PDB file of C-alpha atoms in Angstrom:
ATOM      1  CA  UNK A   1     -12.533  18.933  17.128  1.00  0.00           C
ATOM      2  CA  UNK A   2     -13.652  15.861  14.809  1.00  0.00           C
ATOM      3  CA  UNK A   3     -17.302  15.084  14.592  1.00  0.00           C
ATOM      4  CA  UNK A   4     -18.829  12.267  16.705  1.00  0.00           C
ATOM      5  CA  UNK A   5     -18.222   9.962  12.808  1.00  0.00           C
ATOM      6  CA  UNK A   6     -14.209  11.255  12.479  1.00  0.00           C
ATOM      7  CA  UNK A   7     -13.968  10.473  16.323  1.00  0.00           C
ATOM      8  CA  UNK A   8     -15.748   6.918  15.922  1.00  0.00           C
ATOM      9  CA  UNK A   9     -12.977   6.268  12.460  1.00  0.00           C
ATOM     10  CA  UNK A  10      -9.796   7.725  14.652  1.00  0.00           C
ATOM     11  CA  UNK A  11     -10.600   5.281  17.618  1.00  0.00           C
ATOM     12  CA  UNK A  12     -11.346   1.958  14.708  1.00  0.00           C
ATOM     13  CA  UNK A  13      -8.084   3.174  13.084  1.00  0.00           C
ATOM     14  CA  UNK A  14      -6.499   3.051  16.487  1.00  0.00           C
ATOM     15  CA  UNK A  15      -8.199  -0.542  17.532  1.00  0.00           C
ATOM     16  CA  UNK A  16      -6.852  -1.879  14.299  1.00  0.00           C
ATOM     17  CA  UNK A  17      -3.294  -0.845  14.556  1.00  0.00           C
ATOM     18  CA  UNK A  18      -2.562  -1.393  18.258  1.00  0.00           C
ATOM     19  CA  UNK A  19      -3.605  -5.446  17.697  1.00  0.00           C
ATOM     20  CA  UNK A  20      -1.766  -5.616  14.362  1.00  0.00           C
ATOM     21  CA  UNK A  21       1.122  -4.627  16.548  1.00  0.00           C
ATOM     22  CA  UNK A  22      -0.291  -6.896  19.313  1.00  0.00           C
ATOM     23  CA  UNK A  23      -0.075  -9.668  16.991  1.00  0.00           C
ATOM     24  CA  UNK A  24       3.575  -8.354  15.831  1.00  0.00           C
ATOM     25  CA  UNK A  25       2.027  -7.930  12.234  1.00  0.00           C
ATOM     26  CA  UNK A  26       3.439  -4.650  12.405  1.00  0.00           C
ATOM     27  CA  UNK A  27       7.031  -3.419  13.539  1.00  0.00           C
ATOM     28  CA  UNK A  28      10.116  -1.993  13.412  1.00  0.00           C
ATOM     29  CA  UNK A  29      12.581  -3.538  11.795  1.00  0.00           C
ATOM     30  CA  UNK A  30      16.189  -2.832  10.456  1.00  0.00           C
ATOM     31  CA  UNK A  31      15.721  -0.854   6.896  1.00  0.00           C
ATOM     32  CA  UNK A  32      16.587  -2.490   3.937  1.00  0.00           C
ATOM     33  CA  UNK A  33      17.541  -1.238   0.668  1.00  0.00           C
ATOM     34  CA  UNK A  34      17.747  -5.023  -0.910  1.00  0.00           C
ATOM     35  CA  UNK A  35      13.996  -5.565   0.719  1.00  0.00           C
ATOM     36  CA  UNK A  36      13.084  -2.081  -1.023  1.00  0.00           C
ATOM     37  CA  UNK A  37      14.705  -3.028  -4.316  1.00  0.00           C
ATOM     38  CA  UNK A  38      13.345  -6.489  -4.065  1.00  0.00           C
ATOM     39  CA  UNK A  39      10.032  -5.343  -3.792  1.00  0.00           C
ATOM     40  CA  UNK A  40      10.268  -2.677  -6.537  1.00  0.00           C
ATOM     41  CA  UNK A  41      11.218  -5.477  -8.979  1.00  0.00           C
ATOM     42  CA  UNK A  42       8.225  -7.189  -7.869  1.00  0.00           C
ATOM     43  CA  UNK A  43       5.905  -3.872  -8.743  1.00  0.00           C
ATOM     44  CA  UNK A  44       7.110  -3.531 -11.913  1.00  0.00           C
ATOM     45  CA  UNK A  45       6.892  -7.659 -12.644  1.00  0.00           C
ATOM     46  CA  UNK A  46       3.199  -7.330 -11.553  1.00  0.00           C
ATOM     47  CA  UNK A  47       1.891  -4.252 -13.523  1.00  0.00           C
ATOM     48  CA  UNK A  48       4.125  -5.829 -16.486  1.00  0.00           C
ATOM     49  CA  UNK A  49       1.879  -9.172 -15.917  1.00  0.00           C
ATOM     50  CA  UNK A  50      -1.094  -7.225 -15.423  1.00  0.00           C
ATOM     51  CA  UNK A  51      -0.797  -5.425 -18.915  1.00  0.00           C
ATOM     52  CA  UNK A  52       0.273  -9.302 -20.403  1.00  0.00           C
ATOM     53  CA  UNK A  53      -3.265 -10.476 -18.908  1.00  0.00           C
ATOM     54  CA  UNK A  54      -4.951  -7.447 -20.140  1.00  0.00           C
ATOM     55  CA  UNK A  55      -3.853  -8.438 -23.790  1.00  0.00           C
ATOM     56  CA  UNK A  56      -5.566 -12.062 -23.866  1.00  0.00           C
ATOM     57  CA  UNK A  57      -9.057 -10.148 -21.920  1.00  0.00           C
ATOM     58  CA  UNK A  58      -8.519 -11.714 -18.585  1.00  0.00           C
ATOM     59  CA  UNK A  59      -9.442  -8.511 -16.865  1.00  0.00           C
ATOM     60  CA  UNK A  60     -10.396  -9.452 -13.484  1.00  0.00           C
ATOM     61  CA  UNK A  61      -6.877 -11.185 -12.779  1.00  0.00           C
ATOM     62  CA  UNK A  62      -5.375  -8.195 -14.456  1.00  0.00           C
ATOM     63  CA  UNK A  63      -6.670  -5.529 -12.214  1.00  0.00           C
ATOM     64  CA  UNK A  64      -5.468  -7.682  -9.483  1.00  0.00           C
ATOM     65  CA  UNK A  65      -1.804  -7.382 -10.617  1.00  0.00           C
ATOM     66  CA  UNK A  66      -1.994  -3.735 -10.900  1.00  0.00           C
ATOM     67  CA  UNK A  67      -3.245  -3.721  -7.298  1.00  0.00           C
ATOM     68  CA  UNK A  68      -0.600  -5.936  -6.499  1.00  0.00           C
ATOM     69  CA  UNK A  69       1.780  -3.430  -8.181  1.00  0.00           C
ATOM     70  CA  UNK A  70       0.721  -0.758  -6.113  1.00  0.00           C
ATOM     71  CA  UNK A  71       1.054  -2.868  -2.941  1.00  0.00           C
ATOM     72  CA  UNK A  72       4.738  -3.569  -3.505  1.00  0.00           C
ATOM     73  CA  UNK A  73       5.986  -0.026  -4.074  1.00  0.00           C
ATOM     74  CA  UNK A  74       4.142   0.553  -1.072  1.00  0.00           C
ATOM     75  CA  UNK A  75       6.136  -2.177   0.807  1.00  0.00           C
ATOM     76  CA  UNK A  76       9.561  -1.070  -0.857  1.00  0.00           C
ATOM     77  CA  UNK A  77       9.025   2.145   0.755  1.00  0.00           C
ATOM     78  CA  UNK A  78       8.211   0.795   4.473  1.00  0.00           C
ATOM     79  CA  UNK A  79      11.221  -1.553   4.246  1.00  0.00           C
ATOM     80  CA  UNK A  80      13.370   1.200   3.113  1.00  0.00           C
ATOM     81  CA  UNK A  81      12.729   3.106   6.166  1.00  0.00           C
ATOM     82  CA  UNK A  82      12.713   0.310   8.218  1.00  0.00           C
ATOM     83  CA  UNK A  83       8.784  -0.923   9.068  1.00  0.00           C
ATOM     84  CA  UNK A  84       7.560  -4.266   8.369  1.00  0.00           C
ATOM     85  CA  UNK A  85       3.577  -4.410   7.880  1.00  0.00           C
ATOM     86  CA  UNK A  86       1.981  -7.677   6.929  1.00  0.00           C
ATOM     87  CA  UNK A  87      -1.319  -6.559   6.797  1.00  0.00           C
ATOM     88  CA  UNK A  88      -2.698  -4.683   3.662  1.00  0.00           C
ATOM     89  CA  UNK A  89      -5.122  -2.209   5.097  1.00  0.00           C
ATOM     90  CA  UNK A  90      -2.460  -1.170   8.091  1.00  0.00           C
ATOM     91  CA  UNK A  91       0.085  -1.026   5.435  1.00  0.00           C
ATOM     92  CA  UNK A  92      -2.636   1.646   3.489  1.00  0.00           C
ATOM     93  CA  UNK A  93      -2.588   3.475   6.696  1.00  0.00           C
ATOM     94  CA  UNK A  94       0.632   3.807   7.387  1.00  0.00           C
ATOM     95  CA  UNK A  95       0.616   5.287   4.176  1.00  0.00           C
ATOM     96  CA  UNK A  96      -0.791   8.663   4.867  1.00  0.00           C
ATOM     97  CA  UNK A  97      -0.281   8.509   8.665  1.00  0.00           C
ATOM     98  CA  UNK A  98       3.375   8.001   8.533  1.00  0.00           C
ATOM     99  CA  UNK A  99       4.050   9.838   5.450  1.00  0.00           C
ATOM    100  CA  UNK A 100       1.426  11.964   4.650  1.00  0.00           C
ATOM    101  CA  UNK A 101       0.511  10.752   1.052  1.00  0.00           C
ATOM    102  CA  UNK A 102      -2.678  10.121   0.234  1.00  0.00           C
ATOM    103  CA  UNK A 103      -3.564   6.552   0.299  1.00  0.00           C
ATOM    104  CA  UNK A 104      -7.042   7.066  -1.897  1.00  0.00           C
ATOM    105  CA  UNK A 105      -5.806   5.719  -5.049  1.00  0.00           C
ATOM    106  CA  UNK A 106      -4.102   2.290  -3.700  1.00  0.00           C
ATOM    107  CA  UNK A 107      -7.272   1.966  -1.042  1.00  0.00           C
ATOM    108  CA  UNK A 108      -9.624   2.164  -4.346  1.00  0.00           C
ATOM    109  CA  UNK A 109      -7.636  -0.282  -6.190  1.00  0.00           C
ATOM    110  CA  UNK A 110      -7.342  -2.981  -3.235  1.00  0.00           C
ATOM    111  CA  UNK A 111     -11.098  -2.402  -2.718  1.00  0.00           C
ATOM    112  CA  UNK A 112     -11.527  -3.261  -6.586  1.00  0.00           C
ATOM    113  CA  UNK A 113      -8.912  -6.450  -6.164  1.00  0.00           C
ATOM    114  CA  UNK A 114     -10.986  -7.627  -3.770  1.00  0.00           C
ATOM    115  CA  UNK A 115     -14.383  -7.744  -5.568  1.00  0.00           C
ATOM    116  CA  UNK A 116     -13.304  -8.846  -8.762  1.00  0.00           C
ATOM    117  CA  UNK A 117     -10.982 -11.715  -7.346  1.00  0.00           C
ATOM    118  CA  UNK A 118     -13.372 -13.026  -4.906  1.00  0.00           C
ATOM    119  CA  UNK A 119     -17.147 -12.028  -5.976  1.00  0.00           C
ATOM    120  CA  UNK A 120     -18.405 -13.398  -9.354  1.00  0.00           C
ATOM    121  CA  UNK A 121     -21.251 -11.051  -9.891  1.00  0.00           C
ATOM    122  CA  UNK A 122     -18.617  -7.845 -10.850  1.00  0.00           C
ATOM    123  CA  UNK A 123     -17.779  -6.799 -14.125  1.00  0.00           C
ATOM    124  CA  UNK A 124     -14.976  -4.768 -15.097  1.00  0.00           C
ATOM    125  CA  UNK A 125     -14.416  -3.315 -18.979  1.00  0.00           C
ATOM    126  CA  UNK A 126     -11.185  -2.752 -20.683  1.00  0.00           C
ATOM    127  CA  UNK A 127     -11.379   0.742 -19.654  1.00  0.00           C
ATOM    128  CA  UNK A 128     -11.869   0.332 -16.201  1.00  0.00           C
ATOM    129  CA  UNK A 129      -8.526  -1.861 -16.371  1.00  0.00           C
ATOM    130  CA  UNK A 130      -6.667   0.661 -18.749  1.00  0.00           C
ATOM    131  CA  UNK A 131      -7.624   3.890 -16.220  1.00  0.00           C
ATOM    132  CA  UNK A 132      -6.136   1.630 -13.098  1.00  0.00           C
ATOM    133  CA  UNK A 133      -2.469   0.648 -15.261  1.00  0.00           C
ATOM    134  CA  UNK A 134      -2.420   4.489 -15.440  1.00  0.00           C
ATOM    135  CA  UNK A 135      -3.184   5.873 -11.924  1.00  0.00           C
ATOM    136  CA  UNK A 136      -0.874   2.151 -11.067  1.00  0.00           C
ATOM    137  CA  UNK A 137       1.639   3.616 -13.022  1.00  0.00           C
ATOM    138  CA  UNK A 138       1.129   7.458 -11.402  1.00  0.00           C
ATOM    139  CA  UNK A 139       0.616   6.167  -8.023  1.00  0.00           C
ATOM    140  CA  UNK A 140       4.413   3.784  -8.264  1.00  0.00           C
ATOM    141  CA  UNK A 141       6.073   6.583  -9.946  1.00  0.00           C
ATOM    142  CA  UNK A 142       5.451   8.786  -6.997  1.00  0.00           C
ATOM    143  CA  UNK A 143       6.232   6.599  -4.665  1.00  0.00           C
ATOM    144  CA  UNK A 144       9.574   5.713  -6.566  1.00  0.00           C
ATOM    145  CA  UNK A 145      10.313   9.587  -6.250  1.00  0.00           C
ATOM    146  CA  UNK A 146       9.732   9.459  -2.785  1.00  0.00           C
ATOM    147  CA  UNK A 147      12.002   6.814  -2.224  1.00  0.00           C
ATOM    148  CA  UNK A 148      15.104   8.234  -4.295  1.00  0.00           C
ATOM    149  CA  UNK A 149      14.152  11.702  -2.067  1.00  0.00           C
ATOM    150  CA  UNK A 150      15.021   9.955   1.761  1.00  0.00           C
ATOM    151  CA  UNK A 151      17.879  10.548   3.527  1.00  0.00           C
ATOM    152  CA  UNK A 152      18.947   9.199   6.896  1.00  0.00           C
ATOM    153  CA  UNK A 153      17.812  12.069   8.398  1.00  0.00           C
ATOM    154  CA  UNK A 154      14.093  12.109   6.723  1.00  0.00           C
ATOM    155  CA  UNK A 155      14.089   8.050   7.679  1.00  0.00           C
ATOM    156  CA  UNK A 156      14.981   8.490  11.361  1.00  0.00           C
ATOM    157  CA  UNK A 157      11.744  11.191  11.448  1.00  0.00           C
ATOM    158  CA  UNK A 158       9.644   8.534   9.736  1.00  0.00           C
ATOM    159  CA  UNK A 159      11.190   5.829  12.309  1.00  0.00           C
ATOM    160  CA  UNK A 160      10.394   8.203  14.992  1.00  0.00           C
ATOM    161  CA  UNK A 161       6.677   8.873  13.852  1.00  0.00           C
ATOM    162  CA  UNK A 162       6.109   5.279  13.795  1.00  0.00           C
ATOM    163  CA  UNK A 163       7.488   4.700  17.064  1.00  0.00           C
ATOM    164  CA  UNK A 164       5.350   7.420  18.667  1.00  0.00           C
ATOM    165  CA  UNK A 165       2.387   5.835  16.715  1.00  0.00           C
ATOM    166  CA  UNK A 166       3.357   2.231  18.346  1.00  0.00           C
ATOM    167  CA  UNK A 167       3.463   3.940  21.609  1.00  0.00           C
ATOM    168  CA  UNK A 168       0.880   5.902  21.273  1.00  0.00           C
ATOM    169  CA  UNK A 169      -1.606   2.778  20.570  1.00  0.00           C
TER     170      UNK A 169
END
């Protein structure tokens, strides 16, 4: 049985997705391998910008990008098995609670999106930004690899799980 703190988190986590689906932020939706591909494109555009941005110092929109990058493989792999999420942190949970992957790397990086694009007192070094283009660059690779792995069958059982979750909620 969770303690009273993994309890309190389960019942947030379910508060959170049952009025993203209330507010239709989050659904099911017909997959789409020219979404997916669409939004792989965009993944690779971004961590390519990101590394363009790192090159003339501007770190702070940089590490933005290579969030951004992360986000979009993410969203390639919900469209390709047919959920639409327009919410960043439900998309993050869907993450490990639809398909089991761990969602720590791509919840550190939109944590670190957020404070350097929005708070001026955060500094980030050239190191900081090269270590995120490589777990970016990890993180979309196995994602990619997840991707080419589904077949019908393995996307009806992640349809399924996400229906029972919708239900469930």
């Amino acid at each position: 049985m969770p303690s009273s703190r993994g309890l309190n988190y389960i019942m947030k986590k379910n508060s959170f997705l049952l009025r993203l689906k209330k507010e239709k932020k989050i659904q099911a939706v017909e997959p789409s391998e020219e979404i997916k591909t669409a939004y792989l494109q965009r993944s690779e555009e971004s961590l390519r910008s990101a590394k363009a941005l790192f090159q003339i110092n501007n770190l702070k929109d940089s590490v933005a990008l290579t969030y951004y990058s992360m986000y979009y493989s993410l969203l390639a792999l919900l469209f390709k098995t047919g959920i639409k999420c327009e919410n960043h942190a439900g998309a993050i949970m869907l993450l490990k609670e639809i398909f089991g992957i761990d969602n720590e790397k791509i919840a550190a990086a939109k944590k670190e999106r957020i404070d350097k694009q929005y708070y001026i007192d955060f500094s980030v070094t050239k190191t900081e930004v090269s270590e995120m283009f490589w777990i970016a660059e990890e993180f979309n690779s196995q994602l990619l690899h997840f991707i080419d792995n589904l077949n019908q069958d393995r996307i009806k059982g992640y349809q399924e799980k996400f229906t029972k979750i919708l239900v469930s909620r």
